[in-house]
Each structure stands twice: as structure tokens, then as C-alpha cells.
mmCIF file of C-alpha atoms and ligand atoms in Angstrom:
data_model
loop_
_atom_site.group_PDB
_atom_site.id
_atom_site.type_symbol
_atom_site.label_atom_id
_atom_site.label_comp_id
_atom_site.label_asym_id
_atom_site.label_seq_id
_atom_site.Cartn_x
_atom_site.Cartn_y
_atom_site.Cartn_z
ATOM 1 C CA MET A 2 -6.295 -4.594 15.588
ATOM 2 C CA THR A 3 -3.403 -5.580 17.760
ATOM 3 C CA PRO A 4 -0.232 -3.795 16.711
ATOM 4 C CA ALA A 5 2.298 -5.883 14.811
ATOM 5 C CA ALA A 6 4.926 -7.594 16.882
ATOM 6 C CA ASN A 7 7.927 -5.293 16.670
ATOM 7 C CA PRO A 8 10.199 -6.988 19.158
ATOM 8 C CA GLY A 9 12.281 -4.449 21.025
ATOM 9 C CA PRO A 10 15.825 -5.028 22.254
ATOM 10 C CA ARG A 11 16.202 -8.080 24.494
ATOM 11 C CA ASN A 12 19.081 -6.645 26.424
ATOM 12 C CA THR A 13 18.041 -4.417 29.314
ATOM 13 C CA LEU A 14 21.048 -2.126 28.763
ATOM 14 C CA ALA A 15 20.019 -1.568 25.139
ATOM 15 C CA ALA A 16 16.362 -1.123 26.083
ATOM 16 C CA GLY A 17 17.094 1.175 29.020
ATOM 17 C CA ALA A 18 18.084 4.810 29.384
ATOM 18 C CA LEU A 19 21.652 4.200 28.159
ATOM 19 C CA GLY A 20 20.449 2.402 25.038
ATOM 20 C CA ARG A 21 17.974 5.183 24.316
ATOM 21 C CA ALA A 22 20.705 7.808 24.770
ATOM 22 C CA VAL A 23 23.033 5.946 22.378
ATOM 23 C CA THR A 24 20.239 5.665 19.809
ATOM 24 C CA ARG A 25 19.513 9.386 20.145
ATOM 25 C CA ALA A 26 23.202 10.297 19.846
ATOM 26 C CA LEU A 27 23.701 8.128 16.760
ATOM 27 C CA GLY A 28 20.599 9.537 15.058
ATOM 28 C CA PRO A 29 19.437 10.498 12.633
ATOM 29 C CA ARG A 30 16.961 12.560 14.605
ATOM 30 C CA GLY A 31 13.367 12.515 13.521
ATOM 31 C CA LEU A 32 10.935 15.370 13.117
ATOM 32 C CA ASN A 33 8.926 15.738 16.261
ATOM 33 C CA ASP A 34 6.751 18.587 15.085
ATOM 34 C CA GLN A 35 3.292 17.530 13.982
ATOM 35 C CA ARG A 36 2.365 21.034 12.832
ATOM 36 C CA ARG A 37 5.297 21.245 10.384
ATOM 37 C CA LEU A 38 4.473 17.795 9.140
ATOM 38 C CA ARG A 39 0.827 18.766 8.663
ATOM 39 C CA ARG A 40 1.827 21.851 6.665
ATOM 40 C CA ALA A 41 3.838 19.594 4.310
ATOM 41 C CA VAL A 42 1.447 16.674 3.873
ATOM 42 C CA ASP A 43 -2.109 17.829 4.562
ATOM 43 C CA GLY A 44 -4.229 16.982 1.513
ATOM 44 C CA LYS A 45 -1.285 15.337 -0.274
ATOM 45 C CA ILE A 46 -1.055 11.820 -1.685
ATOM 46 C CA ALA A 47 1.621 9.703 -0.008
ATOM 47 C CA VAL A 48 2.414 6.214 -1.288
ATOM 48 C CA VAL A 49 4.101 3.983 1.288
ATOM 49 C CA THR A 50 5.336 0.551 0.237
ATOM 50 C CA GLY A 51 5.684 -2.147 2.872
ATOM 51 C CA ALA A 52 3.023 -0.452 4.983
ATOM 52 C CA SER A 53 1.776 -3.655 6.604
ATOM 53 C CA TYR A 54 4.464 -3.871 9.287
ATOM 54 C CA GLY A 55 7.316 -2.067 10.971
ATOM 55 C CA LEU A 56 8.552 1.254 9.689
ATOM 56 C CA GLY A 57 6.099 1.352 6.777
ATOM 57 C CA GLU A 58 3.097 0.901 9.031
ATOM 58 C CA ALA A 59 4.373 3.550 11.459
ATOM 59 C CA THR A 60 5.063 5.939 8.561
ATOM 60 C CA ALA A 61 1.604 5.449 7.059
ATOM 61 C CA ARG A 62 -0.049 6.105 10.415
ATOM 62 C CA LEU A 63 2.104 9.191 11.051
ATOM 63 C CA LEU A 64 1.485 10.752 7.627
ATOM 64 C CA ALA A 65 -2.238 10.002 7.733
ATOM 65 C CA GLY A 66 -2.409 11.519 11.219
ATOM 66 C CA ALA A 67 -1.001 14.725 9.714
ATOM 67 C CA GLY A 68 -3.641 14.890 6.979
ATOM 68 C CA ALA A 69 -2.113 12.982 4.062
ATOM 69 C CA THR A 70 -4.100 10.506 2.037
ATOM 70 C CA VAL A 71 -1.917 7.447 2.306
ATOM 71 C CA VAL A 72 -1.792 4.587 -0.157
ATOM 72 C CA LEU A 73 -0.590 1.489 1.621
ATOM 73 C CA GLY A 74 1.051 -1.237 -0.432
ATOM 74 C CA ALA A 75 2.235 -4.705 0.599
ATOM 75 C CA ARG A 76 1.338 -8.386 0.193
ATOM 76 C CA SER A 77 -0.485 -8.846 3.524
ATOM 77 C CA VAL A 78 -3.776 -7.455 2.300
ATOM 78 C CA ASP A 79 -5.752 -8.289 5.449
ATOM 79 C CA ARG A 80 -3.301 -6.361 7.578
ATOM 80 C CA LEU A 81 -3.253 -3.454 5.129
ATOM 81 C CA ALA A 82 -7.047 -3.307 5.118
ATOM 82 C CA ALA A 83 -7.132 -3.358 8.913
ATOM 83 C CA ILE A 84 -4.536 -0.555 9.184
ATOM 84 C CA ALA A 85 -6.357 1.518 6.548
ATOM 85 C CA GLY A 86 -9.615 0.882 8.403
ATOM 86 C CA GLU A 87 -8.122 2.108 11.666
ATOM 87 C CA ILE A 88 -6.740 5.226 9.982
ATOM 88 C CA THR A 89 -10.114 5.967 8.409
ATOM 89 C CA ALA A 90 -11.974 5.317 11.660
ATOM 90 C CA ALA A 91 -9.689 7.869 13.341
ATOM 91 C CA GLY A 92 -10.701 10.488 10.764
ATOM 92 C CA GLY A 93 -7.803 9.993 8.349
ATOM 93 C CA SER A 94 -7.707 8.951 4.736
ATOM 94 C CA ALA A 95 -6.117 5.701 3.585
ATOM 95 C CA VAL A 96 -6.386 3.232 0.741
ATOM 96 C CA ALA A 97 -4.942 -0.271 0.833
ATOM 97 C CA LEU A 98 -3.741 -1.748 -2.454
ATOM 98 C CA PRO A 99 -2.080 -5.137 -2.899
ATOM 99 C CA LEU A 100 1.539 -4.972 -3.958
ATOM 100 C CA ASP A 101 4.058 -7.722 -4.495
ATOM 101 C CA LEU A 102 7.272 -6.062 -5.589
ATOM 102 C CA VAL A 103 8.646 -9.335 -6.935
ATOM 103 C CA SER A 104 5.854 -9.490 -9.532
ATOM 104 C CA GLU A 105 6.005 -7.194 -12.538
ATOM 105 C CA GLU A 106 2.204 -7.398 -13.009
ATOM 106 C CA SER A 107 1.534 -6.615 -9.376
ATOM 107 C CA VAL A 108 3.721 -3.507 -9.486
ATOM 108 C CA ALA A 109 2.015 -2.365 -12.698
ATOM 109 C CA GLY A 110 -1.425 -2.988 -11.162
ATOM 110 C CA PHE A 111 -0.506 -1.121 -7.994
ATOM 111 C CA ALA A 112 0.829 1.901 -9.911
ATOM 112 C CA ALA A 113 -2.251 1.932 -12.164
ATOM 113 C CA GLY A 114 -4.482 1.750 -9.078
ATOM 114 C CA VAL A 115 -2.739 4.780 -7.558
ATOM 115 C CA LEU A 116 -2.873 6.847 -10.739
ATOM 116 C CA ASP A 117 -6.471 5.872 -11.602
ATOM 117 C CA ARG A 118 -7.666 6.931 -8.155
ATOM 118 C CA PHE A 119 -5.609 10.049 -7.567
ATOM 119 C CA GLY A 120 -3.876 11.000 -10.822
ATOM 120 C CA ARG A 121 -0.827 12.147 -8.899
ATOM 121 C CA VAL A 122 1.690 11.234 -6.213
ATOM 122 C CA ASP A 123 3.161 13.862 -3.923
ATOM 123 C CA TYR A 124 5.303 11.584 -1.764
ATOM 124 C CA LEU A 125 6.632 8.164 -2.630
ATOM 125 C CA VAL A 126 8.192 6.279 0.261
ATOM 126 C CA HIS A 127 10.180 3.274 -0.956
ATOM 127 C CA ASN A 128 10.101 1.442 2.341
ATOM 128 C CA ALA A 129 9.327 -2.225 1.576
ATOM 129 C CA GLY A 130 12.374 -4.383 2.028
ATOM 130 C CA LYS A 131 13.446 -7.986 2.246
ATOM 131 C CA SER A 132 16.344 -8.673 4.563
ATOM 132 C CA LEU A 133 18.426 -11.779 4.228
ATOM 133 C CA ARG A 134 21.285 -12.775 6.476
ATOM 134 C CA ARG A 135 22.490 -16.092 5.199
ATOM 135 C CA PRO A 136 25.945 -17.411 4.271
ATOM 136 C CA VAL A 137 26.176 -17.867 0.559
ATOM 137 C CA HIS A 138 26.797 -21.630 0.811
ATOM 138 C CA LEU A 139 23.258 -21.992 2.193
ATOM 139 C CA SER A 140 21.910 -20.165 -0.867
ATOM 140 C CA TYR A 141 23.528 -22.374 -3.515
ATOM 141 C CA GLN A 142 20.296 -24.378 -3.793
ATOM 142 C CA ARG A 143 17.887 -21.528 -3.045
ATOM 143 C CA PRO A 144 17.222 -19.471 -6.196
ATOM 144 C CA LYS A 145 14.450 -17.726 -4.232
ATOM 145 C CA ASP A 146 17.093 -15.876 -2.197
ATOM 146 C CA LEU A 147 18.231 -14.186 -5.364
ATOM 147 C CA THR A 148 14.821 -13.483 -6.882
ATOM 148 C CA SER A 149 13.160 -12.249 -3.691
ATOM 149 C CA SER A 150 15.967 -9.978 -2.522
ATOM 150 C CA THR A 151 16.532 -8.377 -5.926
ATOM 151 C CA GLY A 152 12.775 -8.262 -6.590
ATOM 152 C CA VAL A 153 11.801 -6.499 -3.368
ATOM 153 C CA ASN A 154 14.870 -4.328 -2.880
ATOM 154 C CA TYR A 155 15.862 -3.436 -6.420
ATOM 155 C CA LEU A 156 13.779 -4.421 -9.467
ATOM 156 C CA GLY A 157 10.360 -3.851 -7.871
ATOM 157 C CA PRO A 158 11.136 -0.340 -6.573
ATOM 158 C CA MET A 159 12.749 0.490 -9.937
ATOM 159 C CA ARG A 160 9.598 -0.600 -11.784
ATOM 160 C CA LEU A 161 7.389 1.319 -9.378
ATOM 161 C CA THR A 162 9.473 4.465 -9.806
ATOM 162 C CA LEU A 163 9.327 4.127 -13.598
ATOM 163 C CA ALA A 164 5.533 3.866 -13.369
ATOM 164 C CA LEU A 165 4.936 6.786 -10.982
ATOM 165 C CA LEU A 166 7.726 9.211 -11.855
ATOM 166 C CA PRO A 167 6.180 10.492 -15.118
ATOM 167 C CA ALA A 168 3.148 11.831 -13.204
ATOM 168 C CA MET A 169 5.403 13.412 -10.590
ATOM 169 C CA ARG A 170 7.581 15.063 -13.204
ATOM 170 C CA ALA A 171 4.541 16.225 -15.152
ATOM 171 C CA ALA A 172 3.191 17.830 -11.978
ATOM 172 C CA GLY A 173 6.553 19.544 -11.462
ATOM 173 C CA SER A 174 6.795 18.427 -7.843
ATOM 174 C CA GLY A 175 7.128 15.442 -5.604
ATOM 175 C CA HIS A 176 9.508 13.934 -3.113
ATOM 176 C CA ILE A 177 10.800 10.378 -2.986
ATOM 177 C CA VAL A 178 12.138 8.851 0.216
ATOM 178 C CA ASN A 179 14.244 5.754 -0.241
ATOM 179 C CA VAL A 180 14.623 3.765 2.965
ATOM 180 C CA SER A 181 18.018 2.207 2.446
ATOM 181 C CA THR A 182 20.411 0.837 5.012
ATOM 182 C CA ALA A 183 23.586 2.225 6.549
ATOM 183 C CA GLY A 184 25.076 -1.159 5.670
ATOM 184 C CA VAL A 185 25.582 -0.010 2.087
ATOM 185 C CA ILE A 186 28.026 2.690 3.166
ATOM 186 C CA LEU A 187 30.058 0.381 5.414
ATOM 187 C CA PRO A 188 32.620 -2.230 4.331
ATOM 188 C CA ALA A 189 31.174 -5.481 2.951
ATOM 189 C CA MET A 190 29.968 -7.965 5.535
ATOM 190 C CA PRO A 191 29.734 -11.752 5.432
ATOM 191 C CA LYS A 192 26.221 -13.250 5.229
ATOM 192 C CA TRP A 193 24.553 -10.081 3.948
ATOM 193 C CA SER A 194 25.489 -10.392 0.262
ATOM 194 C CA PHE A 195 21.974 -10.535 -1.237
ATOM 195 C CA TYR A 196 20.448 -7.909 1.010
ATOM 196 C CA LEU A 197 23.211 -5.326 0.890
ATOM 197 C CA SER A 198 23.943 -5.667 -2.818
ATOM 198 C CA SER A 199 20.277 -5.274 -3.787
ATOM 199 C CA LYS A 200 19.830 -2.289 -1.452
ATOM 200 C CA ALA A 201 23.062 -0.737 -2.801
ATOM 201 C CA ALA A 202 21.967 -1.245 -6.401
ATOM 202 C CA PHE A 203 18.657 0.538 -5.877
ATOM 203 C CA ASP A 204 20.325 3.292 -3.869
ATOM 204 C CA PHE A 205 22.660 4.063 -6.756
ATOM 205 C CA TRP A 206 19.974 3.767 -9.416
ATOM 206 C CA MET A 207 17.621 6.050 -7.496
ATOM 207 C CA ARG A 208 20.339 8.646 -6.958
ATOM 208 C CA CYS A 209 21.198 8.659 -10.682
ATOM 209 C CA VAL A 210 17.522 9.129 -11.527
ATOM 210 C CA ALA A 211 17.237 11.934 -8.979
ATOM 211 C CA THR A 212 19.970 13.888 -10.729
ATOM 212 C CA GLU A 213 17.664 14.001 -13.760
ATOM 213 C CA ALA A 214 14.292 14.366 -12.031
ATOM 214 C CA ARG A 215 15.396 17.295 -9.843
ATOM 215 C CA ALA A 216 15.206 19.573 -12.900
ATOM 216 C CA ASP A 217 11.474 18.788 -13.017
ATOM 217 C CA GLY A 218 10.909 19.486 -9.333
ATOM 218 C CA VAL A 219 11.110 15.900 -8.056
ATOM 219 C CA THR A 220 13.580 15.429 -5.216
ATOM 220 C CA LEU A 221 15.017 12.484 -3.293
ATOM 221 C CA THR A 222 16.081 11.759 0.259
ATOM 222 C CA THR A 223 17.951 8.542 0.954
ATOM 223 C CA PHE A 224 17.509 7.421 4.547
ATOM 224 C CA TYR A 225 20.445 5.151 5.371
ATOM 225 C CA ALA A 226 18.737 3.585 8.355
ATOM 226 C CA GLY A 227 20.650 2.059 11.228
ATOM 227 C CA LEU A 228 19.107 -0.625 13.385
ATOM 228 C CA ILE A 229 15.325 -0.462 13.750
ATOM 229 C CA HIS A 230 13.682 -2.965 16.078
ATOM 230 C CA THR A 231 11.135 -4.637 13.821
ATOM 231 C CA ARG A 232 10.316 -8.174 12.776
ATOM 232 C CA MET A 233 13.027 -7.728 10.128
ATOM 233 C CA SER A 234 15.902 -7.354 12.561
ATOM 234 C CA ALA A 235 14.447 -9.654 15.241
ATOM 235 C CA PRO A 236 15.690 -13.008 13.831
ATOM 236 C CA THR A 237 19.350 -11.900 14.111
ATOM 237 C CA PRO A 238 20.168 -12.558 17.768
ATOM 238 C CA TRP A 239 22.998 -10.040 18.181
ATOM 239 C CA LEU A 240 20.863 -7.244 16.745
ATOM 240 C CA ARG A 241 18.343 -7.855 19.542
ATOM 241 C CA GLU A 242 21.138 -6.966 21.983
ATOM 242 C CA MET A 243 21.846 -3.601 20.386
ATOM 243 C CA PRO A 244 20.235 -0.214 20.898
ATOM 244 C CA GLY A 245 18.181 0.885 17.920
ATOM 245 C CA GLN A 246 15.240 2.996 16.844
ATOM 246 C CA THR A 247 11.634 2.003 17.287
ATOM 247 C CA PRO A 248 9.529 1.991 14.086
ATOM 248 C CA GLU A 249 7.836 5.162 15.354
ATOM 249 C CA GLN A 250 11.190 6.947 15.813
ATOM 250 C CA ALA A 251 12.304 5.861 12.344
ATOM 251 C CA ALA A 252 8.961 7.065 10.931
ATOM 252 C CA GLN A 253 9.749 10.495 12.358
ATOM 253 C CA VAL A 254 13.011 10.393 10.376
ATOM 254 C CA VAL A 255 10.952 9.741 7.240
ATOM 255 C CA ALA A 256 8.767 12.691 8.282
ATOM 256 C CA ARG A 257 11.866 14.827 8.525
ATOM 257 C CA ALA A 258 12.903 13.678 5.047
ATOM 258 C CA ILE A 259 9.506 14.754 3.720
ATOM 259 C CA VAL A 260 9.516 18.149 5.426
ATOM 260 C CA THR A 261 13.139 19.255 5.029
ATOM 261 C CA LYS A 262 14.059 17.222 1.898
ATOM 262 C CA PRO A 263 17.759 16.645 2.622
ATOM 263 C CA ASN A 264 19.729 14.492 0.174
ATOM 264 C CA THR A 265 20.604 11.965 2.851
ATOM 265 C CA LEU A 266 19.825 11.069 6.426
ATOM 266 C CA THR A 267 22.156 8.697 8.192
ATOM 267 C CA PRO A 268 23.321 7.703 11.654
ATOM 268 C CA LEU A 269 26.573 9.308 12.826
ATOM 269 C CA TYR A 270 28.688 6.372 11.644
ATOM 270 C CA GLY A 271 27.239 6.862 8.158
ATOM 271 C CA HIS A 272 28.993 10.242 8.068
ATOM 272 C CA LEU A 273 32.260 8.815 9.373
ATOM 273 C CA ALA A 274 32.376 5.719 7.148
ATOM 274 C CA PRO A 275 32.870 7.259 3.672
ATOM 275 C CA PRO A 276 36.155 9.061 4.472
ATOM 276 C CA MET A 277 37.428 6.128 6.587
ATOM 277 C CA THR A 278 36.396 3.240 4.340
ATOM 278 C CA PRO A 279 39.085 3.547 1.646
ATOM 279 C CA LEU A 280 41.737 3.367 4.381
ATOM 280 C CA VAL A 281 40.422 0.369 6.297
ATOM 281 C CA ARG A 282 38.135 -1.514 3.944
ATOM 282 C CA ALA A 283 40.435 -4.349 2.897
ATOM 283 C CA ARG A 284 41.572 -5.070 6.455
ATOM 284 C CA VAL A 285 38.087 -4.846 7.934
ATOM 285 C CA GLU A 286 36.636 -7.177 5.298
ATOM 286 C CA LEU A 287 39.437 -9.696 5.875
ATOM 287 C CA LEU A 288 38.902 -9.563 9.616
ATOM 288 C CA LEU A 289 35.109 -9.898 9.343
ATOM 289 C CA GLY A 290 35.560 -12.916 7.079
ATOM 290 C CA ARG A 291 37.889 -14.582 9.590
ATOM 291 C CA LEU A 292 35.601 -13.843 12.523
ATOM 292 C CA ASP A 293 32.611 -15.115 10.583
ATOM 293 C CA ARG A 294 34.191 -18.537 10.121
ATOM 294 C CA ARG A 295 34.321 -18.964 13.883
ATOM 295 C CA ILE A 296 30.591 -18.253 14.277
ATOM 296 C CA SER A 297 28.088 -20.981 13.505
ATOM 297 C CA ASP A 298 25.148 -20.274 11.196
ATOM 298 C CA SER A 299 22.075 -18.986 13.012
ATOM 299 C CA ARG A 300 18.811 -20.920 13.154
ATOM 300 C CA ALA A 301 17.117 -18.190 11.094
ATOM 301 C CA SER A 302 19.700 -18.381 8.322
ATOM 302 C CA ARG A 303 19.312 -22.162 8.214
ATOM 303 C CA ALA A 304 15.517 -21.895 7.995
ATOM 304 C CA GLY A 305 13.754 -23.021 4.864
ATOM 305 C CA GLY A 306 15.250 -26.468 4.659
ATOM 306 C CA ALA A 307 18.649 -25.415 3.378
ATOM 307 C CA LEU A 308 20.371 -27.305 6.153
ATOM 308 C CA ALA A 309 17.671 -29.841 6.795
ATOM 309 C CA ALA A 310 19.170 -31.898 3.996
ATOM 310 C CA PRO A 311 22.517 -30.314 3.239
ATOM 311 C CA VAL A 312 23.564 -30.895 -0.312
ATOM 312 C CA VAL A 313 26.494 -28.544 -0.274
ATOM 313 C CA PRO A 314 29.167 -28.723 2.376
ATOM 314 C CA ALA A 315 29.943 -25.639 4.393
ATOM 315 C CA PRO A 316 33.279 -24.033 3.619
ATOM 316 C CA ARG A 317 36.255 -25.167 5.654
ATOM 317 C CA VAL A 318 37.369 -23.203 8.694
ATOM 318 C CA HIS A 319 41.055 -22.423 8.360
HETATM 319 N N1 NAP B 410 14.900 -3.174 10.669
HETATM 320 C C1 NAP B 410 16.126 -2.690 10.489
HETATM 321 O O1 NAP B 410 17.016 -2.806 11.361
HETATM 322 C C2 NAP B 410 16.467 -1.954 9.217
HETATM 323 C C3 NAP B 410 17.742 -1.382 9.108
HETATM 324 C C4 NAP B 410 18.084 -0.701 7.949
HETATM 325 C C5 NAP B 410 17.159 -0.567 6.940
HETATM 326 N N2 NAP B 410 15.923 -1.129 7.059
HETATM 327 C C6 NAP B 410 14.983 -0.970 5.950
HETATM 328 O O2 NAP B 410 13.769 -0.450 6.471
HETATM 329 C C7 NAP B 410 12.685 -0.827 5.620
HETATM 330 C C8 NAP B 410 11.524 -1.311 6.470
HETATM 331 O O3 NAP B 410 11.895 -2.493 7.135
HETATM 332 P P1 NAP B 410 11.257 -2.964 8.520
HETATM 333 O O4 NAP B 410 12.364 -3.095 9.474
HETATM 334 O O5 NAP B 410 10.068 -2.142 8.861
HETATM 335 O O6 NAP B 410 10.825 -4.459 8.112
HETATM 336 P P2 NAP B 410 9.461 -5.253 8.255
HETATM 337 O O7 NAP B 410 8.800 -4.957 9.547
HETATM 338 O O8 NAP B 410 9.828 -6.666 7.949
HETATM 339 O O9 NAP B 410 8.577 -4.688 7.083
HETATM 340 C C9 NAP B 410 8.922 -4.927 5.737
HETATM 341 C C10 NAP B 410 7.753 -4.514 4.872
HETATM 342 O O10 NAP B 410 8.097 -4.826 3.513
HETATM 343 C C11 NAP B 410 6.997 -5.503 2.933
HETATM 344 N N3 NAP B 410 7.401 -6.433 1.897
HETATM 345 C C12 NAP B 410 8.207 -7.517 2.010
HETATM 346 N N4 NAP B 410 8.229 -8.187 0.854
HETATM 347 C C13 NAP B 410 7.422 -7.518 -0.009
HETATM 348 C C14 NAP B 410 7.027 -7.724 -1.358
HETATM 349 N N5 NAP B 410 7.441 -8.788 -2.056
HETATM 350 N N6 NAP B 410 6.205 -6.820 -1.931
HETATM 351 C C15 NAP B 410 5.753 -5.769 -1.226
HETATM 352 N N7 NAP B 410 6.074 -5.520 0.058
HETATM 353 C C16 NAP B 410 6.900 -6.393 0.645
HETATM 354 C C17 NAP B 410 6.353 -6.259 4.089
HETATM 355 O O11 NAP B 410 4.982 -6.505 3.819
HETATM 356 P P3 NAP B 410 4.347 -7.914 3.367
HETATM 357 O O12 NAP B 410 5.152 -8.990 4.017
HETATM 358 O O13 NAP B 410 2.943 -7.789 3.856
HETATM 359 O O14 NAP B 410 4.448 -7.909 1.872
HETATM 360 C C18 NAP B 410 6.483 -5.253 5.215
HETATM 361 O O15 NAP B 410 5.390 -4.378 5.220
HETATM 362 C C19 NAP B 410 13.252 -1.867 4.654
HETATM 363 O O16 NAP B 410 13.512 -1.282 3.404
HETATM 364 C C20 NAP B 410 14.575 -2.270 5.287
HETATM 365 O O17 NAP B 410 15.517 -2.706 4.328
HETATM 366 C C21 NAP B 410 15.555 -1.819 8.184
#
């Protein structure tokens, strides 16, 4: 199977040695030690959502390469089956199960499929995500923006956790990795309302749950990812100009989460933002809003017919 298109940075500075050095300096660093990873995951059951593309695919391949039995979940069943087939052909162990996080029945069926087959989950990687960068006036007539972002980023992962956590707690062990975004620890940004709010909601919910589940041996790492060059970030032109991690580098961060089980993993600015944010938040948000009004809506954000027949006027530029 040809690997998924994970478009790298377009800008030669970002793609070159300087860009790689910036990415390395910002971190978070991944685990580049296959033997440590193997000690942690060999013979274990690892569930990876959103394993058909990007970071999820890279994570599934990495964990399977270290001896885990990986359960791959996503909607693109042909891709999942092909990835699982490649893992198996290389001597690994993988099962592909359909999963649509927006559908309550699909999540229930996926969780039942995991528990019927294996009876336990050692690692649960909440990786599937739906990004949306669209000004809110283009979403007035698009209820799908609301249902898909909350379904994939918030309600679906909540339902999946509720279905799998009892077995993890009963076993007295297990580690959950939530792939969140550094955006949720930065000031609010125009155009990202659905994505960032749904990621933030699940982040908080998962952390609350972890305070309870820890007593039963189930722990949580939240990976506040910075830019990863995948098909998710590719439609936003300015992100293509920036240095960022490859899916394989980000998968090594997930591996580090699994092996060392820290509470959080974040790029450098994720450490700096929390103490700074209360001081600058209001001004930064005002400034971003003003700047945003000078920038026209991208082709990607207009996709889906929202602007093909505009029914709602764009807000005025002051
Ligand atoms: N790329 C970045 O710059 C970046 C930055 C910060 C955080 N993140 C986070 O990193 C994670 C991985 O993103 P990525 O960059 O690897 O994106 P990606 O390449 O677009 O992959 C997203 C994955 O989510 C799955 N997915 C989407 N909708 C789904 C649904 N309804 N049900 C089940 N699975 C669904 C997709 O599979 P199907 O389409 O086959 O269902 C795909 O496997 C996400 O949680 C994202 O929020 C990414």
C-alpha cells in the first residue's frame, strides 16, 4: 500500500535543517528507544483511534513493531484493513475494526468488538480528531460543523472511554493517551471555535476522570501536540510554511507517553503559555480578532458550499 499523503512543509526553510532544529527545540521529544518501547508494549493490547492516517497510522505501526497487538479504529475500513494487513505480513499483530466516533452505535460496536476479542485494554490512544478552521459566519447554515467536531473530538471519545474504562479499572492497570492540541492552552483564536472548544472539553473531562481512575491503576497522559504535518494541517496554507513534526516523530512522543507515563507532554510554548496567558489573554485575543478581519477566508474554510451560495453576509470589517 502506498503510504498516506502526509504533505510536509512547503517552505524550504521549514523543511530544511533550520526547520528541523526548531521542531526539535520546541519538542516534545519522542522516545527513540525501541527496546524500552518493546518492554512496555510487547504482548499488550493497544487501541488506537484514527489509525487510518497521520499520527494514528504511525502510532499503530510503531506499537505493533514493538510487539503490541494493535486495534485500529477509524471510518476508512479499506485503509485500516490494508494497514493491518501490512503489520501482520511484517510479523506483527493487528486488528482493524470500523469506528465512527460521531455514531453512538458505532462506538458501542467498536468497544464490544475490542472486549469480545481481547477482554482487556492495556493502552488506549485517543488519537482520532476532526479539525475545523472556519469562521463562524460560514457555519451558521452548517449544523454538521457542530455535530462532527463535537462527535469526533468530545462525545465519541467520552463514550469510548466509558465503554472501555471499566475493564481497565477491573484489571487494575492501563494507560490512556489523549492526543490533544497545544491550541487549548493558548489564548482563543478566530476560526478555530469548533475544533478548539471540542478538544478542550474532552481534555478537561478526561483529566477529571483520570483523577478518579488513577486510584485503580489507570493513568493518563495528555499530549498537547504542536503542528504535525498531516492531511489535517495541510489545508491551512500558513501551517504548510511552518516547521512541525512528522507523524512518525509525533508517534514517538506517544511512545514516550506510553513508556514514561507523564501527566502531560507539550511543546515548549505549552509550558510558557499557562503562566503568561492571564496577563496577555485579553489583548492577544483582541489583536487576533482585528488581524483576522483583514485576512480573507481560505478556500478550504469555504469548501462544502457554504460560500457557493452565501445566505449569510460576512461580518463587516471595521
Ligand atoms: N496535524 C496537526 O497539526 C495536529 C496538531 C495538534 C493536534 N493534532 C491532533 O492529532 C490527532 C491526529 O491528527 P492527524 O494530524 O494525524 O490527522 P489526520 O491525518 O487527518 O487523521 C485523523 C484520523 O482521525 C480519524 N477520524 C476522523 N473522523 C473520524 C470519525 N468520525 N470516527 C473515527 N475516526 C475518525 C481519521 O480516520 P477516518 O477519516 O478514516 O475516519 C484519521 O485516521 C488529532 O486528534 C488532532 O486533533 C493534530
